[in-house]
PDB file of C-alpha atoms and ligand atoms in Angstrom:
ATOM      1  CA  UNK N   1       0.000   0.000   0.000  1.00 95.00           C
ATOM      2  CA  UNK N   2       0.779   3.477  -0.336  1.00 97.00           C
ATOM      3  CA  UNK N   3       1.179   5.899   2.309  1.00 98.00           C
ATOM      4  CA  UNK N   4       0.866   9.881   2.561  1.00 98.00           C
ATOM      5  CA  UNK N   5       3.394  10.960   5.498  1.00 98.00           C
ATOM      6  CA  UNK N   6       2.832  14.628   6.211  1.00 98.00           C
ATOM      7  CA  UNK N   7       6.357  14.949   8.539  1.00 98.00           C
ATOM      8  CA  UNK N   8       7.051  18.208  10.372  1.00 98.00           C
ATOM      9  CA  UNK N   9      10.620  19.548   9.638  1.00 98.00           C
ATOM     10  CA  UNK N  10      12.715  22.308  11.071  1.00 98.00           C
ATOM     11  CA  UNK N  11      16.101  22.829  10.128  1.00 98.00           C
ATOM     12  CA  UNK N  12      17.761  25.320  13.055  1.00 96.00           C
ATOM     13  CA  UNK N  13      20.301  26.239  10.524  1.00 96.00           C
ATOM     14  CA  UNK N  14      18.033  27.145   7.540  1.00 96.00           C
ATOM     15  CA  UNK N  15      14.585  27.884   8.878  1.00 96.00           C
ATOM     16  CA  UNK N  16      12.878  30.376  11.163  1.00 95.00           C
ATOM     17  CA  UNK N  17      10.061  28.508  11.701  1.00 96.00           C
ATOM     18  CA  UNK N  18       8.775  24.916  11.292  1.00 98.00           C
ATOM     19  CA  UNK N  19       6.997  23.385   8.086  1.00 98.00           C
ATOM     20  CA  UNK N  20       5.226  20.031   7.058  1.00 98.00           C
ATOM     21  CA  UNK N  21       6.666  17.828   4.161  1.00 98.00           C
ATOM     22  CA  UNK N  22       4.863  14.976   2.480  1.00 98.00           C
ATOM     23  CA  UNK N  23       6.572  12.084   1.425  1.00 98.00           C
ATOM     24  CA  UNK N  24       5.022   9.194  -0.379  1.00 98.00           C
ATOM     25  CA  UNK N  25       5.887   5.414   0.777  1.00 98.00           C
ATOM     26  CA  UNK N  26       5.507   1.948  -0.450  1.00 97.00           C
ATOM     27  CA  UNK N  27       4.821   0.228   2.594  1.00 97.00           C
ATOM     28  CA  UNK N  28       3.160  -3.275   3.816  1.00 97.00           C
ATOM     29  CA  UNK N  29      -0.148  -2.716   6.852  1.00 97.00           C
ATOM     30  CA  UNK N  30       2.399  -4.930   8.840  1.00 97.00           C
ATOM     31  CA  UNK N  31       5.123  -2.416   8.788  1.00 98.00           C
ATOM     32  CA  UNK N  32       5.414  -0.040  11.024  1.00 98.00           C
ATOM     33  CA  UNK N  33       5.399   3.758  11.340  1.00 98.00           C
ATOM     34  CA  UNK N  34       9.129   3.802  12.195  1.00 98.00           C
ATOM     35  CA  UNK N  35       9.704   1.147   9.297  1.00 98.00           C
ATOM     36  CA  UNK N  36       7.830   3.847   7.129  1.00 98.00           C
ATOM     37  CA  UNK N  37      10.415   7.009   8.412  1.00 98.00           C
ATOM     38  CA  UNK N  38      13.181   5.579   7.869  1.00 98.00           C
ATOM     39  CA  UNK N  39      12.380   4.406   4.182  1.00 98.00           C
ATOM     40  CA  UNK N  40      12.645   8.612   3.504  1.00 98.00           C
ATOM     41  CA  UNK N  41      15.453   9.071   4.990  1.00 98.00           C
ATOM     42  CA  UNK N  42      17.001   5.920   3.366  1.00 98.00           C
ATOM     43  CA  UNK N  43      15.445   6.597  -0.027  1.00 98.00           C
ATOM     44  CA  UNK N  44      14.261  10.069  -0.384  1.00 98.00           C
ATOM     45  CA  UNK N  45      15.801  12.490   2.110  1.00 98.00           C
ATOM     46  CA  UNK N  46      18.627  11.714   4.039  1.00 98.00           C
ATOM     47  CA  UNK N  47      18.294  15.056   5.710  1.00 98.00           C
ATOM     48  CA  UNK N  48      15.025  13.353   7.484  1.00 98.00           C
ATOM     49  CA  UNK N  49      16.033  13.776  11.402  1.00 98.00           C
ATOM     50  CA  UNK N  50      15.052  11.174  14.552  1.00 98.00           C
ATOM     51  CA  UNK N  51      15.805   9.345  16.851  1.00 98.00           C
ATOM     52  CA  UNK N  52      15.534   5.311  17.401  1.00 97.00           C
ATOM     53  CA  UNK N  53      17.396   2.778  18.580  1.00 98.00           C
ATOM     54  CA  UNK N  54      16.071  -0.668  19.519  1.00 98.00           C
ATOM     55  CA  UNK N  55      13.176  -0.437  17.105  1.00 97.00           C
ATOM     56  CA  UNK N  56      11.628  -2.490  19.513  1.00 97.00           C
ATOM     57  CA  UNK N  57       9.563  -0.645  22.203  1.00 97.00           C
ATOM     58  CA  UNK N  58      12.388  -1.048  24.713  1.00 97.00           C
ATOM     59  CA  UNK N  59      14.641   2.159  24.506  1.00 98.00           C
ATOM     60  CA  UNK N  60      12.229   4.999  24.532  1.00 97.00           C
ATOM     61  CA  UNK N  61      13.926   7.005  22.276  1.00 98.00           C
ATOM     62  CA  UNK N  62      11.667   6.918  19.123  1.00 98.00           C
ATOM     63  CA  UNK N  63       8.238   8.594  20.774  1.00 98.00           C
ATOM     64  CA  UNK N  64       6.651  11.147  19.032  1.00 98.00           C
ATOM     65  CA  UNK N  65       2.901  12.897  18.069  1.00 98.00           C
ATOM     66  CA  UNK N  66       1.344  10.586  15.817  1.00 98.00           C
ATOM     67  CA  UNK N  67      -1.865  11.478  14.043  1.00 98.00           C
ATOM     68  CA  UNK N  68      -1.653  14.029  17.152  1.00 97.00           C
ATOM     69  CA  UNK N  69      -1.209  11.074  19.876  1.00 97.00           C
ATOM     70  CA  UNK N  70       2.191  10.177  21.307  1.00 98.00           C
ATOM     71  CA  UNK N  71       3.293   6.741  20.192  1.00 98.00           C
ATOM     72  CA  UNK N  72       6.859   5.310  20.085  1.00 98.00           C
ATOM     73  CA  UNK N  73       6.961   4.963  16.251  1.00 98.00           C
ATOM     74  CA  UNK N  74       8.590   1.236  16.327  1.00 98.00           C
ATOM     75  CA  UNK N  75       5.303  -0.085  17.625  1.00 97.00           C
ATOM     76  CA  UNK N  76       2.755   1.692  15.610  1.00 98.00           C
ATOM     77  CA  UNK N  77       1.666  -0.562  12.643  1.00 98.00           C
ATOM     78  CA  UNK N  78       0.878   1.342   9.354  1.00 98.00           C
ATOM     79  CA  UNK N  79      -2.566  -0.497   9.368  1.00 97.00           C
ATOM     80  CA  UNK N  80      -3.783   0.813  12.544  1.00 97.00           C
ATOM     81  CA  UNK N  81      -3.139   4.467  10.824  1.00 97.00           C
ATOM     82  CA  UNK N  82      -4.828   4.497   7.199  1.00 90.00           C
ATOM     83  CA  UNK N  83      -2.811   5.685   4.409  1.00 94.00           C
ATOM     84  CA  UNK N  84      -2.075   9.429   5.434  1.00 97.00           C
ATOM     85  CA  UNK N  85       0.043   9.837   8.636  1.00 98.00           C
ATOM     86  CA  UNK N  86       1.220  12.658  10.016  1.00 98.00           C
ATOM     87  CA  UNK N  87       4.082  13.014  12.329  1.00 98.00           C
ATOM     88  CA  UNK N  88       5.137  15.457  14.364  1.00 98.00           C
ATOM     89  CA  UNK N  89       7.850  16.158  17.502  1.00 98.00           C
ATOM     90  CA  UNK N  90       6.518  15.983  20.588  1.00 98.00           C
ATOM     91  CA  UNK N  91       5.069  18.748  21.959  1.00 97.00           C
ATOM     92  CA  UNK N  92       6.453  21.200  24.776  1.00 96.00           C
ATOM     93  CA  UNK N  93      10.341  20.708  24.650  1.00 97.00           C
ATOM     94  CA  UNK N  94      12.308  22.562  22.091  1.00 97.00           C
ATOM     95  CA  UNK N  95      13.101  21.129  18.683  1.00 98.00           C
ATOM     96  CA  UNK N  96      16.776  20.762  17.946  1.00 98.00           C
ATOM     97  CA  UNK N  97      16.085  19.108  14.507  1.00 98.00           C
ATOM     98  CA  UNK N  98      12.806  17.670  12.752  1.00 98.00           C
ATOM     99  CA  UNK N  99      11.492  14.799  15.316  1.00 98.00           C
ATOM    100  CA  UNK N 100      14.442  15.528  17.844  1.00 98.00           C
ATOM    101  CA  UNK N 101      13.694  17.318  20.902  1.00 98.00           C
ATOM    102  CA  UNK N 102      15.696  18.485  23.234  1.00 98.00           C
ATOM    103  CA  UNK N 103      15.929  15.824  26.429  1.00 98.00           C
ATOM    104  CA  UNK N 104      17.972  17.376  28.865  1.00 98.00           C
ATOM    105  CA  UNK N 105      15.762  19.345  30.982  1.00 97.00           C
ATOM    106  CA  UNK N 106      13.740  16.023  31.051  1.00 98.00           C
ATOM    107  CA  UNK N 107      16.319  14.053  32.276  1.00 98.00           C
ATOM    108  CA  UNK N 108      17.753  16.981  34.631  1.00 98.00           C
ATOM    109  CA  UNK N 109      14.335  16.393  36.204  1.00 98.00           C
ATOM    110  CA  UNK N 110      14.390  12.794  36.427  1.00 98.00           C
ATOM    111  CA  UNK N 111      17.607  13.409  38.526  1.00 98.00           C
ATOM    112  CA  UNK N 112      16.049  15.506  40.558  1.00 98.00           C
ATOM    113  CA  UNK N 113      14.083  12.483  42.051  1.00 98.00           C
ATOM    114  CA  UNK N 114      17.130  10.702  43.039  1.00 98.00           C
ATOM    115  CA  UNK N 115      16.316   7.988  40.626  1.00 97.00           C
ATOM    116  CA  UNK N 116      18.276   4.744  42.451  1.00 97.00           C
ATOM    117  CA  UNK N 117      17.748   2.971  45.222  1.00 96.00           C
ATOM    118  CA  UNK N 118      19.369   3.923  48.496  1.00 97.00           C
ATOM    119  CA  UNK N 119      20.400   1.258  51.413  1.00 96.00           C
ATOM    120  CA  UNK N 120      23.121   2.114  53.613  1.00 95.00           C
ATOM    121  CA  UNK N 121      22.419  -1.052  55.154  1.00 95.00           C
ATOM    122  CA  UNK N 122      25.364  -3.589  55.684  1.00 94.00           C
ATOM    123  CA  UNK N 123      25.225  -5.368  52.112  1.00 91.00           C
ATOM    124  CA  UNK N 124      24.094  -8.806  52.847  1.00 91.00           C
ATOM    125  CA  UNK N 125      25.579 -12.217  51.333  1.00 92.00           C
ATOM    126  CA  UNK N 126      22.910 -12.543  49.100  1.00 91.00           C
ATOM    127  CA  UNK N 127      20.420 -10.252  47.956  1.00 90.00           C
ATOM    128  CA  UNK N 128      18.080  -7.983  50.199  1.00 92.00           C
ATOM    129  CA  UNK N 129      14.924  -9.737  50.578  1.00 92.00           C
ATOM    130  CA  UNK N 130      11.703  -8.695  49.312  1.00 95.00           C
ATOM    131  CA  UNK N 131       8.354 -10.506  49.268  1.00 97.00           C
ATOM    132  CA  UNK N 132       5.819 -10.540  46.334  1.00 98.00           C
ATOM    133  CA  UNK N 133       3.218  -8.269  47.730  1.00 98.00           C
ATOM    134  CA  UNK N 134       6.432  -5.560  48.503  1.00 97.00           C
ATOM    135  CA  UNK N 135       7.537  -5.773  45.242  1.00 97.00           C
ATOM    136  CA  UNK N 136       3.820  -5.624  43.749  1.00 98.00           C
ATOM    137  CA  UNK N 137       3.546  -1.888  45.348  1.00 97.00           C
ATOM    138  CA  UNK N 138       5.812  -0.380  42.645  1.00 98.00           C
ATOM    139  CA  UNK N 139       6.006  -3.246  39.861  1.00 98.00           C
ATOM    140  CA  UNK N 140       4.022  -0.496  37.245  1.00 98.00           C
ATOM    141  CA  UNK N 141       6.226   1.665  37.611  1.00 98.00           C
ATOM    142  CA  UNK N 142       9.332  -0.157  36.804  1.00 98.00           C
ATOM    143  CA  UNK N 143       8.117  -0.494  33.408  1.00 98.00           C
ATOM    144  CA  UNK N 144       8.905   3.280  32.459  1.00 98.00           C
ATOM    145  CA  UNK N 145      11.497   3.100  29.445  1.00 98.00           C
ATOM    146  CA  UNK N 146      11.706   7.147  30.345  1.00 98.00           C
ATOM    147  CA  UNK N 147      10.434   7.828  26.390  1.00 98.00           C
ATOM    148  CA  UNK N 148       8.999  11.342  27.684  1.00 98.00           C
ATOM    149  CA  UNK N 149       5.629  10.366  26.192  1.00 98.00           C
ATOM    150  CA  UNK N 150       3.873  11.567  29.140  1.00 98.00           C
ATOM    151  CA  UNK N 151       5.399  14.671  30.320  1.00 98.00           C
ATOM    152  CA  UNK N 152       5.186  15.778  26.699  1.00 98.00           C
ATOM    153  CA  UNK N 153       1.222  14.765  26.301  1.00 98.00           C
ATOM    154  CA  UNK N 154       0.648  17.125  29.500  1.00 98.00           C
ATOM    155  CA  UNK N 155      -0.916  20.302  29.536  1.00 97.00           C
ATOM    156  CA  UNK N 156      -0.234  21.037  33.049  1.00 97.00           C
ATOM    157  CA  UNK N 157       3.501  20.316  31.821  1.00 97.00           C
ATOM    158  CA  UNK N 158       2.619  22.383  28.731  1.00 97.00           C
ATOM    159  CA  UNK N 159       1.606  25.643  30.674  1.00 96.00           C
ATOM    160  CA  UNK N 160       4.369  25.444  33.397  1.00 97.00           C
ATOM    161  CA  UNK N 161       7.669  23.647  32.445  1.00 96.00           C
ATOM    162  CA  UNK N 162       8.729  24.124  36.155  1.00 97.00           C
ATOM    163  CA  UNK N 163       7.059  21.105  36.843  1.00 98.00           C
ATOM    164  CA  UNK N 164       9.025  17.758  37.247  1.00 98.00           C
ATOM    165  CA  UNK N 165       6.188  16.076  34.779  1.00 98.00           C
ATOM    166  CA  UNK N 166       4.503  12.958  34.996  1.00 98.00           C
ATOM    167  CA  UNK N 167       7.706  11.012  34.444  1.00 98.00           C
ATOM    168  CA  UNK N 168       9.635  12.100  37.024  1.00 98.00           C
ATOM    169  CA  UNK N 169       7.112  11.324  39.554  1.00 98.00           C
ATOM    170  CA  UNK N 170       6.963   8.041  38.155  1.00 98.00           C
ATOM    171  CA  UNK N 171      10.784   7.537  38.884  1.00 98.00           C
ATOM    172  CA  UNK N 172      10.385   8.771  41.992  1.00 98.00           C
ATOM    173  CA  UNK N 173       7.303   6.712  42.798  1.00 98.00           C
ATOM    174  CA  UNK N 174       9.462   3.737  41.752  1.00 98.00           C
ATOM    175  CA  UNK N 175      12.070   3.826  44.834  1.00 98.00           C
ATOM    176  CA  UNK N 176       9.568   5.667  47.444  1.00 98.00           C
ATOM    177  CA  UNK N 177       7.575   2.372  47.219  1.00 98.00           C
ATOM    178  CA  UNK N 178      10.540  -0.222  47.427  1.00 98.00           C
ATOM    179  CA  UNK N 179      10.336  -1.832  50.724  1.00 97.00           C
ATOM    180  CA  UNK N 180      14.407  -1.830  49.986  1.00 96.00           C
ATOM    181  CA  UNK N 181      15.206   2.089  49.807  1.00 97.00           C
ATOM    182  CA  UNK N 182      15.989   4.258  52.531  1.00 97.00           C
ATOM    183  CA  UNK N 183      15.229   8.337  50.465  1.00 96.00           C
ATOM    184  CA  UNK N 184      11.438   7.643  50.781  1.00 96.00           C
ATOM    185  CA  UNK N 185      11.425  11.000  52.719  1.00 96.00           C
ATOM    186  CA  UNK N 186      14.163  12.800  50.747  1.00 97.00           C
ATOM    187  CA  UNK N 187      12.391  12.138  47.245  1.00 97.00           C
ATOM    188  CA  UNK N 188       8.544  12.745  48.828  1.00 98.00           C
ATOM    189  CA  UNK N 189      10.449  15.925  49.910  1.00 97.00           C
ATOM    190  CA  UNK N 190      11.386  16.900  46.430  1.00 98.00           C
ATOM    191  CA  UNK N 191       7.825  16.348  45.607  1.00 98.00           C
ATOM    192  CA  UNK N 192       6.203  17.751  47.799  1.00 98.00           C
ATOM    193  CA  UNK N 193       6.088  20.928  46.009  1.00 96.00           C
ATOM    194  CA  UNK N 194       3.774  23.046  43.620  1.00 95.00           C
ATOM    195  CA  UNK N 195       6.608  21.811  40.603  1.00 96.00           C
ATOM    196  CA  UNK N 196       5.964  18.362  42.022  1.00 97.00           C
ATOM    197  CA  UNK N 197       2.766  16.434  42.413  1.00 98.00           C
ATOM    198  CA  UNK N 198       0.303  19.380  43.352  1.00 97.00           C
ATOM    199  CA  UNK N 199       0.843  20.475  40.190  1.00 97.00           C
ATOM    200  CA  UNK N 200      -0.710  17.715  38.360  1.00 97.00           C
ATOM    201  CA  UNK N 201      -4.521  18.126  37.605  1.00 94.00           C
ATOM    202  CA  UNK N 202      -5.341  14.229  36.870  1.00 95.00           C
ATOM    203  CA  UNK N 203      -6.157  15.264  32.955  1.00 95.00           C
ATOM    204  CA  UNK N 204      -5.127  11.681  32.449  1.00 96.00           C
ATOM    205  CA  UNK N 205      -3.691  12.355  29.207  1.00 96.00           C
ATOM    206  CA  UNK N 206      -0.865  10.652  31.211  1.00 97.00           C
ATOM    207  CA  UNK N 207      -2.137   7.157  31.243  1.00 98.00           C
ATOM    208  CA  UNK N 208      -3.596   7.474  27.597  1.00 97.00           C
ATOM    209  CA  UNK N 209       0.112   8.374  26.224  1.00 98.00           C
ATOM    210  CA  UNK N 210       2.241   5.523  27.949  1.00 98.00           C
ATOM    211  CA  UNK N 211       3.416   3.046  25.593  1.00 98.00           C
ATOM    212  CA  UNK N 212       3.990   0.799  28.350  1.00 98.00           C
ATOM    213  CA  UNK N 213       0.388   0.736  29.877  1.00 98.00           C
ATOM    214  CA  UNK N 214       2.065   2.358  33.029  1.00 98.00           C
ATOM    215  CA  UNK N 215      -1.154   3.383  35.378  1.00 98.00           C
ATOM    216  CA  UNK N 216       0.792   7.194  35.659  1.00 98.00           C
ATOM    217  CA  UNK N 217      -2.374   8.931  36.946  1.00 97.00           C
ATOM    218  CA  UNK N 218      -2.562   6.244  40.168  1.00 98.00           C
ATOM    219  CA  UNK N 219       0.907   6.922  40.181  1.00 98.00           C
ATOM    220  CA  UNK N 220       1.048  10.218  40.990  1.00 98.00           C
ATOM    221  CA  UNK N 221      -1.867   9.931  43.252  1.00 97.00           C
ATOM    222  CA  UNK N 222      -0.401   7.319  45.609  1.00 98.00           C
ATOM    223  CA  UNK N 223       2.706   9.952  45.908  1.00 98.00           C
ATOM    224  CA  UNK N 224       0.185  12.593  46.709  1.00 97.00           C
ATOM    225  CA  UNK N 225      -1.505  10.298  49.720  1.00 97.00           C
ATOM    226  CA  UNK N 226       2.156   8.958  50.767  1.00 97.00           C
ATOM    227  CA  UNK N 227       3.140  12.771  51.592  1.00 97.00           C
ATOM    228  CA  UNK N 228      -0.342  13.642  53.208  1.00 96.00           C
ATOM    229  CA  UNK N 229      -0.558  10.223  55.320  1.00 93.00           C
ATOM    230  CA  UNK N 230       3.059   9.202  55.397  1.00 87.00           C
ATOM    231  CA  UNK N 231       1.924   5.646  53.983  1.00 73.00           C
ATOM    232  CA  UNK N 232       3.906   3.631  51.648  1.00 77.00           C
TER     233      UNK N 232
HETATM  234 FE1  SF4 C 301       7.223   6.892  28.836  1.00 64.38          FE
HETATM  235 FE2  SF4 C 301       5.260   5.772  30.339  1.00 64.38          FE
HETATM  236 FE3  SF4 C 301       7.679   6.278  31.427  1.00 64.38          FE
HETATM  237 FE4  SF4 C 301       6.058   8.293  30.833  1.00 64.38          FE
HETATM  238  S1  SF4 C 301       5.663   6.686  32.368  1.00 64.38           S
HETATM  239  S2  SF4 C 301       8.244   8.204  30.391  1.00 64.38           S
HETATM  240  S3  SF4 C 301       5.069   7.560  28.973  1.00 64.38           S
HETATM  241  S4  SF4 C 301       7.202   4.850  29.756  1.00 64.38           S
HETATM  242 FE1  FES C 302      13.519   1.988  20.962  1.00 64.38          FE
HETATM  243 FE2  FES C 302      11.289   2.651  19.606  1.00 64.38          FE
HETATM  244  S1  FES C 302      13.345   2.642  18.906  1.00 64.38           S
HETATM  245  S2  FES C 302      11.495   2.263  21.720  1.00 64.38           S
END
């Protein structure tokens, strides 16, 4: 089948403002939309500009708007789509080049969370010990591949890019509910704080982004009850 993509482009060195380019592409329904992207820059534009890496949903690096929803592009099959696609950097962070944003204030706030776990325990033999049900308290959120999705999809993020975003408070939920770590208070600390979880409005555009089927939205709101109540 043929395809219509209808890709965004900005070239910092040549243009003042962005633009949309269509390319046409023989594709199969089975392939998918990353498949698709890198057939123009392989065949018809090498100037084409993104980012991907495992091409398998694992890395995180390949997320962007898709038909105006944030998908990682190696799991998006052309089928699900229809024959014109459109494809666009995800919104909110600046554009360095076409479909590449600009990651480091996202990751500067994911280190704000202290994203590792903590024991200054004696280290044991063998490992430190944790039952099922422990482990069940923050097994979502291990599942973040830190793809930005989220943060990018939210328009409390959008309006105030103070605020550590849905993925940082993810990370941070990750260790603050590990029977193991020992920053619970030190991370609820960072927060704790109109950046932090008080700034999220539970618009839920969250949950509906995450290419992993991470529950952000409960997320964010066990945070929010572990600083009120001090439960975890
Ligand atoms: Fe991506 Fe989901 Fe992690 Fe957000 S929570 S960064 S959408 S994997
Ligand atoms: Fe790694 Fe898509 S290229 S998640």
């Amino acid at each position: 089948m043929q395809v219509t993509l209808r890709i965004k482009r900005f070239n910092p060195e040549a243009d003042t403002q962005s633009h949309f380019e269509n390319y046409q592409v023989e594709v199969e329904p089975t392939d998918r939309v990353l498949d698709a992207l890198q057939t123009v820059k392989w065949y018809q534009d090498g100037t084409l500009t993104l980012r991907r890496s495992c091409a398998h949903g694992i890395c995180g690096s390949d997320a962007m708007l898709i038909n105006g929803r944030n998908r990682l592009a190696c799991k998006v099959l052309i089928r699900d789509l229809g024959n014109k696609i459109q494809i666009e950097p995800m919104r909110g962070f600046r554009v360095l080049k076409d479909l590449v944003v600009d990651m480091e204030p996202f990751f500067a706030k994911y280190r704000q969370v202290m994203p590792y776990l903590v024991n200054n325990d004696p280290v044991p033999q063998t490992e430190r010990l944790q039952s099922p049900e422990e482990h069940e308290r923050f097994e979502d959120t291990t599942k973040c591949i830190l793809c930005a999705a989220c943060t990018t999809a939210c328009p409390s993020y959008w309006s105030n890019h103070e605020f550590l975003g849905p993925a940082a408070i993810v990370q941070g939920h990750r260790f603050i509910f590990d029977s193991r770590d020992q920053l619970k208070s030190e991370r609820l600390a960072v927060l704790n704080d109109m950046t932090g979880v008080w700034r999220c409005r539970t618009i839920f555009n969250c949950v509906e982004a995450c290419p992993r089927g991470i529950d952000v939205t409960k997320a964010i709101g066990e945070v929010k009850k572990a600083i009120l109540f001090g439960k975890t």
